[in-house]
PDB file of C-alpha atoms in Angstrom:
ATOM      1  CA  MET D   1      16.601 -12.093  -9.954  1.00 72.00           C
ATOM      2  CA  GLN D   2      14.814 -16.616  -8.946  1.00 81.00           C
ATOM      3  CA  TYR D   3      13.470 -15.521  -5.658  1.00 80.00           C
ATOM      4  CA  GLN D   4      11.334 -11.984  -7.224  1.00 81.00           C
ATOM      5  CA  ILE D   5      10.066 -14.592  -9.906  1.00 85.00           C
ATOM      6  CA  LYS D   6       9.164 -16.681  -7.081  1.00 85.00           C
ATOM      7  CA  SER D   7       7.600 -13.766  -4.986  1.00 84.00           C
ATOM      8  CA  TYR D   8       5.188 -12.512  -7.462  1.00 82.00           C
ATOM      9  CA  LEU D   9       4.185 -15.991  -8.305  1.00 83.00           C
ATOM     10  CA  LYS D  10       3.271 -16.116  -4.919  1.00 83.00           C
ATOM     11  CA  PHE D  11       1.541 -12.196  -4.804  1.00 82.00           C
ATOM     12  CA  LEU D  12      -0.810 -12.924  -7.719  1.00 78.00           C
ATOM     13  CA  ARG D  13      -1.573 -16.013  -6.226  1.00 78.00           C
ATOM     14  CA  ASN D  14      -2.891 -13.891  -3.471  1.00 80.00           C
ATOM     15  CA  ALA D  15      -3.733 -11.383  -5.499  1.00 78.00           C
ATOM     16  CA  LYS D  16      -7.967 -10.217  -5.233  1.00 78.00           C
ATOM     17  CA  ASN D  17      -9.167  -6.974  -7.065  1.00 71.00           C
ATOM     18  CA  GLU D  18     -11.506  -5.096  -5.647  1.00 69.00           C
ATOM     19  CA  HIS D  19     -14.413  -7.327  -5.954  1.00 67.00           C
ATOM     20  CA  GLY D  20     -12.706  -9.552  -2.630  1.00 70.00           C
ATOM     21  CA  VAL D  21     -12.780  -6.953  -0.810  1.00 77.00           C
ATOM     22  CA  HIS D  22     -15.313  -5.855   1.702  1.00 78.00           C
ATOM     23  CA  SER D  23     -13.947  -2.426   3.835  1.00 85.00           C
ATOM     24  CA  PRO D  24     -15.335  -0.044   1.857  1.00 88.00           C
ATOM     25  CA  PHE D  25     -12.297   2.968   2.463  1.00 91.00           C
ATOM     26  CA  VAL D  26     -10.155  -0.081   0.372  1.00 89.00           C
ATOM     27  CA  PHE D  27     -12.203  -0.808  -2.150  1.00 88.00           C
ATOM     28  CA  ASP D  28     -12.783   3.112  -2.735  1.00 90.00           C
ATOM     29  CA  LEU D  29      -9.446   3.615  -2.875  1.00 90.00           C
ATOM     30  CA  VAL D  30      -8.339   0.618  -5.181  1.00 87.00           C
ATOM     31  CA  THR D  31     -11.347   1.810  -7.718  1.00 84.00           C
ATOM     32  CA  LYS D  32     -11.996   5.725  -7.127  1.00 88.00           C
ATOM     33  CA  CYS D  33      -7.049   5.893  -6.710  1.00 88.00           C
ATOM     34  CA  PHE D  34      -5.957   3.285  -8.170  1.00 84.00           C
ATOM     35  CA  HIS D  35      -7.746   1.782 -11.183  1.00 77.00           C
ATOM     36  CA  ALA D  36      -8.961   5.183 -12.247  1.00 77.00           C
ATOM     37  CA  THR D  37      -5.538   6.399 -12.813  1.00 61.00           C
ATOM     38  CA  ASN D  38      -3.623   6.163 -16.396  1.00 54.00           C
ATOM     39  CA  ILE D  39      -0.735   4.273 -15.208  1.00 50.00           C
ATOM     40  CA  THR D  40      -0.201   0.927 -17.013  1.00 46.00           C
ATOM     41  CA  SER D  41       2.924   0.167 -15.304  1.00 43.00           C
ATOM     42  CA  PHE D  42       2.545  -0.215 -11.682  1.00 43.00           C
ATOM     43  CA  ASP D  43       6.200  -1.490 -11.467  1.00 45.00           C
ATOM     44  CA  HIS D  44       8.668   0.775 -13.238  1.00 44.00           C
ATOM     45  CA  LYS D  45       6.173   3.892 -11.895  1.00 62.00           C
ATOM     46  CA  ARG D  46       5.780   2.871  -8.661  1.00 61.00           C
ATOM     47  CA  ASN D  47       6.842   7.074  -8.007  1.00 72.00           C
ATOM     48  CA  ASN D  48       3.985   8.181  -9.295  1.00 83.00           C
ATOM     49  CA  ARG D  49       1.374   5.371  -7.479  1.00 86.00           C
ATOM     50  CA  ILE D  50       2.941   7.155  -4.838  1.00 92.00           C
ATOM     51  CA  GLN D  51       1.873  10.340  -5.491  1.00 91.00           C
ATOM     52  CA  GLU D  52      -1.502   9.297  -7.219  1.00 91.00           C
ATOM     53  CA  THR D  53      -2.581   8.034  -3.825  1.00 93.00           C
ATOM     54  CA  ILE D  54      -1.149  11.246  -2.198  1.00 94.00           C
ATOM     55  CA  ALA D  55      -3.852  13.087  -4.693  1.00 93.00           C
ATOM     56  CA  TYR D  56      -6.916  10.858  -3.223  1.00 94.00           C
ATOM     57  CA  LEU D  57      -6.255  10.791  -0.119  1.00 94.00           C
ATOM     58  CA  HIS D  58      -5.669  14.895   0.274  1.00 94.00           C
ATOM     59  CA  LEU D  59      -2.788  13.808   2.363  1.00 93.00           C
ATOM     60  CA  LYS D  60      -1.188  17.702   2.115  1.00 88.00           C
ATOM     61  CA  GLU D  61       1.467  17.075   4.328  1.00 89.00           C
ATOM     62  CA  TYR D  62       4.609  14.465   4.027  1.00 93.00           C
ATOM     63  CA  PHE D  63       7.577  13.477   3.661  1.00 91.00           C
ATOM     64  CA  TYR D  64      10.425  10.749   2.942  1.00 92.00           C
ATOM     65  CA  PHE D  65      11.579   8.991   5.653  1.00 93.00           C
ATOM     66  CA  LYS D  66      16.017   9.022   6.316  1.00 89.00           C
ATOM     67  CA  VAL D  67      17.704   7.284   8.291  1.00 84.00           C
ATOM     68  CA  GLY D  68      18.262   9.823  11.857  1.00 82.00           C
ATOM     69  CA  GLN D  69      15.933  12.459  10.337  1.00 81.00           C
ATOM     70  CA  GLU D  70      13.632  13.997  12.536  1.00 83.00           C
ATOM     71  CA  VAL D  71      10.218  13.502  12.594  1.00 80.00           C
ATOM     72  CA  PRO D  72       7.810  15.957  12.244  1.00 79.00           C
ATOM     73  CA  ARG D  73       4.763  16.330  15.389  1.00 83.00           C
ATOM     74  CA  THR D  74       2.706  15.210  12.871  1.00 91.00           C
ATOM     75  CA  ILE D  75       1.902  12.603  10.251  1.00 93.00           C
ATOM     76  CA  LYS D  76       0.104  12.363   7.308  1.00 94.00           C
ATOM     77  CA  GLY D  77       2.023  10.684   5.017  1.00 95.00           C
ATOM     78  CA  LEU D  78       5.715   9.315   5.047  1.00 95.00           C
ATOM     79  CA  ILE D  79       7.058   8.360   2.213  1.00 96.00           C
ATOM     80  CA  VAL D  80       9.166   4.692   3.327  1.00 96.00           C
ATOM     81  CA  PRO D  81      12.288   4.067   1.334  1.00 94.00           C
ATOM     82  CA  SER D  82      14.018   0.643   0.472  1.00 91.00           C
ATOM     83  CA  GLU D  83      17.079   1.690   2.065  1.00 91.00           C
ATOM     84  CA  ALA D  84      16.093   2.608   5.424  1.00 93.00           C
ATOM     85  CA  LEU D  85      12.765   0.012   6.139  1.00 92.00           C
ATOM     86  CA  LYS D  86      15.331  -1.866   8.274  1.00 91.00           C
ATOM     87  CA  THR D  87      15.567   0.598  10.471  1.00 91.00           C
ATOM     88  CA  PHE D  88      12.617   2.568  10.554  1.00 93.00           C
ATOM     89  CA  SER D  89       9.928   1.236  13.585  1.00 92.00           C
ATOM     90  CA  ILE D  90       7.038   2.202  13.629  1.00 93.00           C
ATOM     91  CA  ASP D  91       6.570   2.773  17.285  1.00 92.00           C
ATOM     92  CA  ASN D  92       8.881   5.019  16.998  1.00 91.00           C
ATOM     93  CA  ILE D  93       7.125   7.225  14.948  1.00 93.00           C
ATOM     94  CA  TYR D  94       3.206   5.968  15.991  1.00 94.00           C
ATOM     95  CA  PRO D  95       3.293   9.557  18.524  1.00 93.00           C
ATOM     96  CA  TYR D  96       3.346  11.398  15.616  1.00 93.00           C
ATOM     97  CA  CYS D  97       0.894   9.849  13.718  1.00 94.00           C
ATOM     98  CA  ILE D  98      -2.610  10.680  12.987  1.00 93.00           C
ATOM     99  CA  ASN D  99      -5.584   9.251  12.956  1.00 92.00           C
ATOM    100  CA  GLU D 100      -6.191   8.270   9.285  1.00 89.00           C
ATOM    101  CA  SER D 101      -1.954   8.835   8.079  1.00 94.00           C
ATOM    102  CA  CYS D 102      -0.808   6.418   5.564  1.00 96.00           C
ATOM    103  CA  LEU D 103       2.763   5.081   4.906  1.00 97.00           C
ATOM    104  CA  PHE D 104       4.209   4.129   1.477  1.00 97.00           C
ATOM    105  CA  ILE D 105       6.771   2.079   2.309  1.00 97.00           C
ATOM    106  CA  GLU D 106       8.549   0.891  -1.210  1.00 95.00           C
ATOM    107  CA  ASP D 107      10.081  -2.489  -2.539  1.00 94.00           C
ATOM    108  CA  ILE D 108       7.936  -4.381   0.394  1.00 94.00           C
ATOM    109  CA  HIS D 109       9.315  -7.743  -1.887  1.00 91.00           C
ATOM    110  CA  LYS D 110      12.659  -6.774  -3.345  1.00 91.00           C
ATOM    111  CA  THR D 111      14.772  -8.296  -1.339  1.00 92.00           C
ATOM    112  CA  ARG D 112      13.267 -11.510   1.721  1.00 93.00           C
ATOM    113  CA  LYS D 113      14.830  -9.674   4.506  1.00 94.00           C
ATOM    114  CA  ASN D 114      12.111  -6.572   2.289  1.00 94.00           C
ATOM    115  CA  GLU D 115       9.582  -9.335   2.753  1.00 94.00           C
ATOM    116  CA  PHE D 116      10.271  -9.421   6.267  1.00 95.00           C
ATOM    117  CA  LEU D 117      10.193  -6.626   7.308  1.00 96.00           C
ATOM    118  CA  TRP D 118       7.314  -6.192   5.751  1.00 96.00           C
ATOM    119  CA  LYS D 119       5.591  -8.700   7.778  1.00 96.00           C
ATOM    120  CA  GLN D 120       6.320  -6.986  10.767  1.00 96.00           C
ATOM    121  CA  LEU D 121       5.558  -3.806   9.594  1.00 97.00           C
ATOM    122  CA  TYR D 122       2.113  -4.405   8.879  1.00 96.00           C
ATOM    123  CA  GLN D 123       1.686  -7.305  12.061  1.00 96.00           C
ATOM    124  CA  ASN D 124       2.043  -4.051  14.370  1.00 96.00           C
ATOM    125  CA  ASP D 125      -1.419  -3.561  16.301  1.00 94.00           C
ATOM    126  CA  LYS D 126      -0.676  -0.339  15.874  1.00 95.00           C
ATOM    127  CA  ILE D 127      -2.073  -0.943  11.877  1.00 96.00           C
ATOM    128  CA  THR D 128      -5.826  -1.862  11.556  1.00 94.00           C
ATOM    129  CA  CYS D 129      -5.477  -1.219   7.708  1.00 95.00           C
ATOM    130  CA  SER D 130      -2.590  -2.636   5.377  1.00 96.00           C
ATOM    131  CA  ILE D 131      -2.350  -2.404   1.199  1.00 95.00           C
ATOM    132  CA  GLU D 132      -0.343  -4.928   0.282  1.00 93.00           C
ATOM    133  CA  THR D 133       0.974  -4.142  -3.713  1.00 88.00           C
ATOM    134  CA  TYR D 134       3.901  -6.155  -5.063  1.00 86.00           C
ATOM    135  CA  ASN D 135       5.764  -3.588  -4.914  1.00 87.00           C
ATOM    136  CA  LEU D 136       4.996  -1.093  -2.946  1.00 94.00           C
ATOM    137  CA  GLY D 137       2.677  -1.134   0.984  1.00 95.00           C
ATOM    138  CA  LEU D 138       0.792   0.675   2.274  1.00 97.00           C
ATOM    139  CA  LEU D 139       0.405   1.197   6.303  1.00 97.00           C
ATOM    140  CA  PHE D 140      -3.060   3.351   7.768  1.00 97.00           C
ATOM    141  CA  PHE D 141      -4.330   4.037  10.793  1.00 94.00           C
ATOM    142  CA  ARG D 142      -7.825   3.952  11.164  1.00 91.00           C
ATOM    143  CA  LYS D 143      -9.673   3.958  14.147  1.00 90.00           C
ATOM    144  CA  GLU D 144     -12.370   3.362  12.621  1.00 89.00           C
ATOM    145  CA  GLN D 145     -11.402   0.316  11.153  1.00 88.00           C
ATOM    146  CA  ASN D 146     -10.970  -3.310  12.727  1.00 89.00           C
ATOM    147  CA  LYS D 147      -7.694  -4.931  12.118  1.00 94.00           C
ATOM    148  CA  GLU D 148      -7.383  -5.929   8.538  1.00 93.00           C
ATOM    149  CA  HIS D 149      -4.350  -6.953   5.287  1.00 94.00           C
ATOM    150  CA  PHE D 150      -5.229  -6.884   1.679  1.00 92.00           C
ATOM    151  CA  ILE D 151      -3.000  -8.303  -0.690  1.00 90.00           C
ATOM    152  CA  LEU D 152      -4.660  -6.659  -4.772  1.00 88.00           C
ATOM    153  CA  HIS D 153      -4.023  -5.676  -7.619  1.00 77.00           C
ATOM    154  CA  PRO D 154      -3.297  -2.019  -8.461  1.00 64.00           C
ATOM    155  CA  LYS D 155      -4.370  -2.458 -12.125  1.00 65.00           C
ATOM    156  CA  LYS D 156      -7.809  -3.964 -12.693  1.00 57.00           C
ATOM    157  CA  THR D 157      -8.040  -7.272 -13.915  1.00 55.00           C
ATOM    158  CA  ILE D 158      -9.872  -9.144 -17.068  1.00 54.00           C
ATOM    159  CA  LEU D 159     -12.553  -9.930 -14.315  1.00 53.00           C
ATOM    160  CA  SER D 160     -13.461  -6.367 -13.195  1.00 50.00           C
ATOM    161  CA  HIS D 161     -13.800  -4.848 -16.369  1.00 49.00           C
ATOM    162  CA  LEU D 162     -16.415  -8.002 -16.872  1.00 56.00           C
ATOM    163  CA  LEU D 163     -17.811  -6.610 -13.972  1.00 53.00           C
ATOM    164  CA  GLU D 164     -17.835  -3.263 -13.947  1.00 52.00           C
ATOM    165  CA  ARG D 165     -19.812  -3.908 -17.956  1.00 56.00           C
ATOM    166  CA  ILE D 166     -22.110  -6.069 -16.848  1.00 60.00           C
ATOM    167  CA  ARG D 167     -23.312  -3.236 -13.811  1.00 52.00           C
ATOM    168  CA  PHE D 168     -23.661  -0.627 -16.960  1.00 49.00           C
ATOM    169  CA  LYS D 169     -25.447  -2.770 -18.272  1.00 52.00           C
ATOM    170  CA  LEU D 170     -27.921  -3.926 -16.081  1.00 48.00           C
TER     171      LEU D 170
END
């Protein structure tokens, strides 16, 4: 438990809101998907966040990764649960991914081992865009984007609310 508190505080120190994002793709994802939903407790409704993101990205086909499972011919969306993280490999699924395939990695900060595995995944050369919220990591294969890693608050911050009000008054 002490590790998770320390990990969460470190996450909060490094996390940005949409105003720290210079990628139009990620900015839109944060403002039109993460902040547009009514999910109040991201920690307990992680699966809802995945479902909202799948809907926003219009991913008609997605599946859960299971150890030993045969991979479909084309991967548009893939959800990797915590228990499968230690056997998951981007190199094994990459031939089946298309431009803008999205991988959802659950419980990335649950343990030191998960954090280590998450770091290896987002640093993989094949991943061009990675987004880290506290319990969920998103990995994208986007040929049109330079490699970037984002640590983001999945909820609107007070600053986001204030800047939104100022923007609408101008």
